Amino acid sequence: MVVADRDREVVLMAASLPMTHAEIRGRIAMIRRLDIALKRTPIEEAKNLSQVLGGPRIFVKRDDLTGVAFGGNKLRNLEFRLAHAMKDEPDTVIVGLDLQSNSARQTVGACNKLGLRTILVLEGRQPNNVQGNLLVDYLLGAEVHFARDREEQRAKLDSLAAAVADAGGRPHILNDNPMFDVASAVAYLEVTLEVVEQLAERQLSPACFYMSSSGKGQAGMVLAQKLLDLDFAMHGVTATDEFHIPSRTAAITNQTAAALGLDLVVGEEDIVNFTDFVGKAYGIPSEAGNEAVRLFARTEGIILDPIYTGKAAAGLIAHVREGRFSKDDVVVFVHTGGTPAVFTWSELCL
């Protein structure tokens, strides 16, 4: 089977499993990328948190420390997304995201490093008090527009791109980038390799991963499950009820496998993602998430956010309290960033 790419063809080949780390990295190296993020981020054992919970050995993969604009998981994704965009030599990147989007903040920072102008179209009303990610967007110099809903946002993306082109510019709408989903999965396939190697240096193997994901990042870690000769669980915790996560994650996993030239298929039954920590709705802090944010801060000095990582940590904490792990199990919490959100929800910290 042959998968068409814009500038190459990828021949799908059955993977000889398990694959070595070098073989997997060789596949990743086939995909065009830039060097933007700080990679091989630290992993640290949360001994105080483990003691308080009376649970397993908990390790935190610090992907909040990827560098640009407060860091976070999106910078790894942007290495692939923007590499694809740069083939067309744009001078302006336009992207539509949520009002307090972590992705928006990191996209502007990454584009600054590449010398690109950034236009954001954010879904939501312009607030009277500018805080959190939106404040950082302005600090980074983004041109910011607001849209009432997805329909208006799409119309503005197109009209702004047309205006840039009419003025002689070269716009790229990042939402339309074909690497948008695959980039996240490839990035977190690579992160899984990093974690396995970092734990191996301590003569340890992971029993389970926890990560905030609505499908994209988790897809990469599910792919790692299939490619590596390791028996670990991958527990995604979603912060939104917008998607049917198993089907979405499986589809992105299979799309990513194809992009890497692997004739490998996963099904919905391979996906474990918990939807019971969303709380009232996407973008609204939950009681369990807020407790998790405080617990990580007050035991380990690690700052989570109440929208994504806090809710994912709430899932981990709940499962430890339910006795799902032994004290010797090694559980990895992937910290995907989002730190500026604590300033938006400052009342939760007081």
Coordinates of C-alpha atoms in Angstrom, one line a residue:
M1 CA 0.0 0.0 0.0
V2 CA 1.2 3.5 -0.8
V3 CA 0.2 6.6 1.1
A4 CA 0.5 9.9 -0.9
D5 CA 2.2 12.9 0.7
R6 CA 2.5 16.3 -0.9
D7 CA 6.1 15.8 -1.8
R8 CA 6.8 12.1 -1.3
E9 CA 5.2 8.7 -1.3
V10 CA 5.4 6.5 1.8
V11 CA 5.3 2.7 1.2
L12 CA 3.6 1.0 4.0
M13 CA 5.5 -2.0 5.4
A14 CA 4.6 -4.4 8.1
A15 CA 6.6 -3.5 11.2
S16 CA 8.9 -6.3 12.6
L17 CA 7.8 -6.0 16.2
P18 CA 9.1 -5.1 18.6
M19 CA 11.0 -2.2 17.0
T20 CA 14.1 -0.7 18.6
H21 CA 14.3 2.9 19.7
A22 CA 16.7 3.6 16.9
E23 CA 14.4 2.1 14.3
I24 CA 11.4 4.2 15.6
R25 CA 13.5 7.3 15.6
G26 CA 14.6 6.5 12.1
R27 CA 10.9 6.5 11.0
I28 CA 10.3 9.8 12.8
A29 CA 13.4 11.3 11.0
M30 CA 11.6 10.7 7.7
I31 CA 9.2 13.5 8.6
R32 CA 10.2 17.0 8.0
R33 CA 10.7 19.0 11.3
L34 CA 12.2 22.1 12.8
D35 CA 14.2 22.5 16.0
I36 CA 12.1 24.7 18.2
A37 CA 11.4 22.9 21.5
L38 CA 13.8 21.9 24.3
K39 CA 13.6 18.1 24.1
R40 CA 14.5 15.2 26.5
T41 CA 12.8 17.2 29.2
P42 CA 13.5 16.1 32.8
I43 CA 11.6 13.3 34.6
E44 CA 11.4 13.6 38.4
E45 CA 10.1 11.3 41.1
A46 CA 7.3 12.8 43.1
K47 CA 8.2 11.1 46.4
N48 CA 6.1 13.4 48.6
L49 CA 3.0 13.0 46.5
S50 CA 3.4 9.2 46.5
Q51 CA 3.8 9.2 50.3
V52 CA 0.7 11.4 50.8
L53 CA -1.4 9.2 48.5
G54 CA 0.1 6.0 49.9
G55 CA 0.4 4.7 46.4
P56 CA 2.8 3.8 43.6
R57 CA 6.1 5.5 42.6
I58 CA 5.0 8.5 40.7
F59 CA 7.3 10.2 38.1
V60 CA 6.5 13.5 36.4
K61 CA 7.7 14.0 32.8
R62 CA 8.3 17.7 32.8
D63 CA 7.0 18.6 29.3
D64 CA 6.0 22.0 30.7
L65 CA 9.7 22.8 30.4
T66 CA 10.0 22.7 26.6
G67 CA 11.3 26.3 26.4
V68 CA 9.5 28.9 24.3
A69 CA 6.8 31.1 25.8
F70 CA 6.4 29.2 29.1
G71 CA 6.8 25.8 27.3
G72 CA 4.3 23.0 27.0
N73 CA 3.4 20.0 24.7
K74 CA 2.5 22.1 21.7
L75 CA 6.1 23.2 21.0
R76 CA 7.0 19.6 20.1
N77 CA 4.0 19.4 17.8
L78 CA 4.8 22.7 16.2
E79 CA 8.2 21.4 15.1
F80 CA 6.3 19.2 12.6
R81 CA 3.4 21.4 11.8
L82 CA 5.5 24.5 11.1
A83 CA 8.0 22.5 9.1
H84 CA 5.3 21.5 6.8
A85 CA 4.1 25.1 6.6
M86 CA 7.5 26.4 5.8
K87 CA 7.6 24.5 2.5
D88 CA 5.4 27.2 1.1
E89 CA 7.6 30.0 2.5
P90 CA 4.8 31.9 4.4
D91 CA 5.4 35.2 6.1
T92 CA 2.2 35.0 8.2
V93 CA 0.7 32.1 10.2
I94 CA -3.0 32.4 11.0
V95 CA -4.6 30.1 13.5
G96 CA -8.0 29.7 15.1
L97 CA -8.1 28.4 18.7
D98 CA -9.8 28.9 22.0
L99 CA -9.7 32.2 24.0
Q100 CA -7.2 30.9 26.6
S101 CA -5.5 28.4 24.3
N102 CA -2.1 27.0 25.3
S103 CA -1.5 26.2 21.7
A104 CA -2.1 29.8 20.6
R105 CA 0.6 31.0 23.1
Q106 CA 3.1 28.5 22.0
T107 CA 2.4 29.0 18.3
V108 CA 3.1 32.7 18.5
G109 CA 6.3 32.1 20.4
A110 CA 7.4 29.5 17.9
C111 CA 6.6 31.8 15.0
N112 CA 8.6 34.6 16.6
K113 CA 11.6 32.3 16.5
L114 CA 11.0 31.7 12.8
G115 CA 10.6 35.4 12.0
L116 CA 6.9 34.9 11.1
R117 CA 4.0 37.2 11.9
T118 CA 1.1 35.5 13.7
I119 CA -2.6 36.3 13.6
L120 CA -4.9 34.6 16.2
V121 CA -8.6 34.2 15.8
L122 CA -9.8 33.2 19.3
E123 CA -13.2 31.8 20.0
G124 CA -14.8 33.8 22.8
R125 CA -15.5 37.3 23.9
Q126 CA -12.7 39.8 24.5
P127 CA -12.4 40.0 28.3
N128 CA -12.2 43.2 30.3
N129 CA -9.3 41.8 32.3
V130 CA -6.6 40.3 30.1
Q131 CA -4.8 37.5 31.9
G132 CA -3.3 34.1 31.4
N133 CA -2.5 32.8 27.9
L134 CA -4.2 35.8 26.3
L135 CA -1.9 38.2 28.1
V136 CA 1.1 36.3 26.9
D137 CA -0.3 36.3 23.3
Y138 CA -0.3 40.1 23.4
L139 CA 3.1 40.2 25.0
L140 CA 4.5 38.1 22.2
G141 CA 3.1 40.5 19.7
A142 CA 0.3 38.5 18.1
E143 CA -2.5 40.2 16.2
V144 CA -5.6 39.0 18.0
H145 CA -9.1 38.8 16.7
F146 CA -12.2 37.3 18.5
A147 CA -15.0 35.2 17.1
R148 CA -18.4 34.4 18.7
D149 CA -18.4 30.7 17.5
R150 CA -16.6 28.3 15.2
E151 CA -18.6 29.4 12.1
E152 CA -17.5 33.1 12.6
Q153 CA -14.0 31.9 13.4
R154 CA -13.7 30.0 10.2
A155 CA -15.0 33.0 8.2
K156 CA -12.4 35.3 9.8
L157 CA -9.6 32.8 9.2
D158 CA -10.4 32.9 5.5
S159 CA -11.0 36.6 5.3
L160 CA -7.8 37.5 7.1
A161 CA -5.8 35.1 4.9
A162 CA -7.3 36.8 1.8
A163 CA -6.4 40.2 3.2
V164 CA -2.8 39.2 3.8
A165 CA -2.5 37.7 0.3
D166 CA -4.1 40.9 -1.2
A167 CA -1.5 43.0 0.5
G168 CA 1.3 40.9 -1.1
G169 CA 1.9 38.5 1.9
R170 CA 2.0 34.8 2.0
P171 CA -0.5 33.4 4.6
H172 CA -0.7 29.9 6.0
I173 CA -3.8 28.8 8.0
L174 CA -2.4 26.4 10.5
N175 CA -5.8 24.8 11.1
D176 CA -5.7 23.5 7.5
N177 CA -2.2 22.0 7.9
P178 CA -2.4 18.3 7.1
M179 CA 0.1 17.6 9.9
F180 CA -2.1 19.1 12.6
D181 CA -3.1 15.8 14.2
V182 CA -0.2 13.6 13.2
A183 CA 2.3 16.1 14.5
S184 CA 1.0 15.6 18.1
A185 CA 1.1 11.9 17.8
V186 CA 4.6 11.7 16.4
A187 CA 5.8 14.1 19.1
Y188 CA 4.4 11.9 21.9
L189 CA 5.7 8.7 20.3
E190 CA 9.1 10.4 20.7
V191 CA 8.3 11.5 24.3
T192 CA 7.4 7.9 25.2
L193 CA 10.9 6.8 24.0
E194 CA 12.5 9.5 26.2
V195 CA 10.6 8.4 29.3
V196 CA 11.4 4.7 28.8
E197 CA 15.1 5.6 28.4
Q198 CA 15.1 7.9 31.4
L199 CA 13.5 5.3 33.6
A200 CA 15.9 2.6 32.2
E201 CA 18.8 4.7 33.5
R202 CA 17.3 4.0 37.0
Q203 CA 16.7 0.3 36.2
L204 CA 12.9 1.0 36.1
S205 CA 10.1 0.3 33.6
P206 CA 6.7 2.2 33.4
A207 CA 3.6 0.4 34.5
C208 CA 1.2 3.1 33.4
F209 CA 1.2 6.6 31.8
Y210 CA -1.3 9.4 32.5
M211 CA -1.7 12.4 30.2
S212 CA -4.3 15.0 29.4
S213 CA -5.5 14.2 25.9
S214 CA -8.5 14.3 23.7
G215 CA -6.9 12.0 21.2
K216 CA -3.8 13.5 19.5
G217 CA -1.0 13.1 22.0
Q218 CA -2.4 9.8 23.3
A219 CA -2.3 8.4 19.8
G220 CA 1.5 8.6 19.8
M221 CA 1.8 6.8 23.1
V222 CA -0.7 4.1 22.0
L223 CA 1.5 3.7 18.9
A224 CA 4.5 3.3 21.3
Q225 CA 2.6 0.6 23.1
K226 CA 2.4 -1.4 19.9
L227 CA 5.9 -0.8 18.7
L228 CA 7.9 -1.4 21.9
D229 CA 8.4 -4.7 23.8
L230 CA 7.1 -3.2 27.0
D231 CA 3.8 -4.0 28.9
F232 CA 2.6 -0.6 30.1
A233 CA -0.9 0.9 30.2
M234 CA -1.7 4.3 28.6
H235 CA -4.4 6.2 30.4
G236 CA -5.6 9.4 28.7
V237 CA -7.8 11.8 30.6
T238 CA -9.9 14.1 28.5
A239 CA -10.8 17.7 29.4
T240 CA -13.6 17.9 26.9
D241 CA -16.7 15.9 25.9
E242 CA -16.6 17.3 22.4
F243 CA -15.3 14.0 20.8
H244 CA -15.8 10.3 20.9
I245 CA -12.3 9.7 22.2
P246 CA -11.7 6.0 21.4
S247 CA -12.6 6.4 17.7
R248 CA -10.7 9.7 17.3
T249 CA -7.6 8.4 19.0
A250 CA -7.6 5.1 17.0
A251 CA -8.0 7.1 13.7
I252 CA -5.1 9.4 14.5
T253 CA -2.9 6.5 15.6
N254 CA -3.5 4.7 12.3
Q255 CA -3.0 7.9 10.4
T256 CA 0.3 8.4 12.2
A257 CA 1.4 4.8 11.6
A258 CA 0.8 5.4 7.9
A259 CA 2.8 8.6 7.9
L260 CA 5.7 6.6 9.4
G261 CA 5.4 3.9 6.8
L262 CA 4.0 1.3 9.2
D263 CA 1.3 -1.1 8.1
L264 CA -0.1 -1.3 11.6
V265 CA -3.7 -0.9 12.7
V266 CA -5.3 -0.2 16.1
G267 CA -8.9 -0.3 17.0
E268 CA -11.1 1.6 19.5
E269 CA -10.7 -1.3 22.0
D270 CA -7.0 -0.4 22.3
I271 CA -7.8 3.0 23.6
V272 CA -8.2 3.8 27.4
N273 CA -9.4 7.4 28.0
F274 CA -11.4 8.6 31.0
T275 CA -14.2 11.0 30.4
D276 CA -15.4 11.3 34.0
F277 CA -13.0 14.1 35.0
V278 CA -14.3 16.8 32.6
G279 CA -16.4 18.3 35.3
K280 CA -19.2 20.7 34.4
A281 CA -17.8 21.4 30.9
Y282 CA -14.6 22.0 28.9
G283 CA -12.7 25.1 30.1
I284 CA -14.3 25.2 33.5
P285 CA -12.3 24.0 36.5
S286 CA -13.5 21.1 38.5
E287 CA -13.4 20.4 42.3
A288 CA -11.3 17.3 41.8
G289 CA -9.0 19.1 39.3
N290 CA -8.5 22.0 41.7
E291 CA -7.6 19.6 44.5
A292 CA -5.0 17.9 42.3
V293 CA -3.5 21.3 41.4
R294 CA -3.1 22.2 45.1
L295 CA -1.8 18.7 45.9
F296 CA 1.0 18.8 43.3
A297 CA 1.9 22.3 44.3
R298 CA 2.0 21.7 48.0
T299 CA 3.8 18.4 47.9
E300 CA 6.2 18.8 45.0
G301 CA 6.2 22.5 44.0
I302 CA 4.9 21.5 40.6
I303 CA 2.4 23.9 39.1
L304 CA -0.4 22.3 37.1
D305 CA -3.3 24.1 35.4
P306 CA -7.0 23.7 36.4
I307 CA -8.2 23.0 32.8
Y308 CA -6.0 20.3 31.4
T309 CA -3.2 18.9 33.6
G310 CA -5.2 19.4 36.8
K311 CA -8.0 17.2 35.6
A312 CA -5.6 14.6 34.3
A313 CA -3.9 14.5 37.7
A314 CA -7.3 14.2 39.3
G315 CA -7.7 11.0 37.3
L316 CA -4.4 9.7 38.5
I317 CA -5.1 10.6 42.1
A318 CA -8.6 9.0 42.0
H319 CA -7.2 5.7 40.6
V320 CA -4.4 5.6 43.2
R321 CA -6.9 6.1 46.0
E322 CA -9.0 3.3 44.5
G323 CA -6.0 1.0 44.9
R324 CA -5.4 0.3 41.2
F325 CA -1.6 0.2 41.7
S326 CA 0.9 -1.5 44.0
K327 CA 3.4 0.5 45.9
D328 CA 6.2 -0.7 43.6
D329 CA 4.4 0.2 40.3
V330 CA 6.0 3.0 38.4
V331 CA 3.3 5.5 37.2
V332 CA 4.3 8.4 34.9
F333 CA 2.3 11.6 34.8
V334 CA 3.1 13.6 31.6
H335 CA 2.9 17.3 32.5
T336 CA 1.9 19.0 29.2
G337 CA 2.1 22.5 30.5
G338 CA -0.5 25.2 30.7
T339 CA 1.0 27.2 33.6
P340 CA -0.4 30.6 32.6
A341 CA -4.0 29.4 33.2
V342 CA -3.4 29.6 37.0
F343 CA -3.4 33.4 36.6
T344 CA -6.7 33.4 34.8
W345 CA -8.2 31.4 37.6
S346 CA -6.4 33.2 40.4
E347 CA -9.4 32.9 42.8
L348 CA -8.9 29.1 43.0
C349 CA -5.5 29.6 44.6
L350 CA -6.6 32.0 47.3

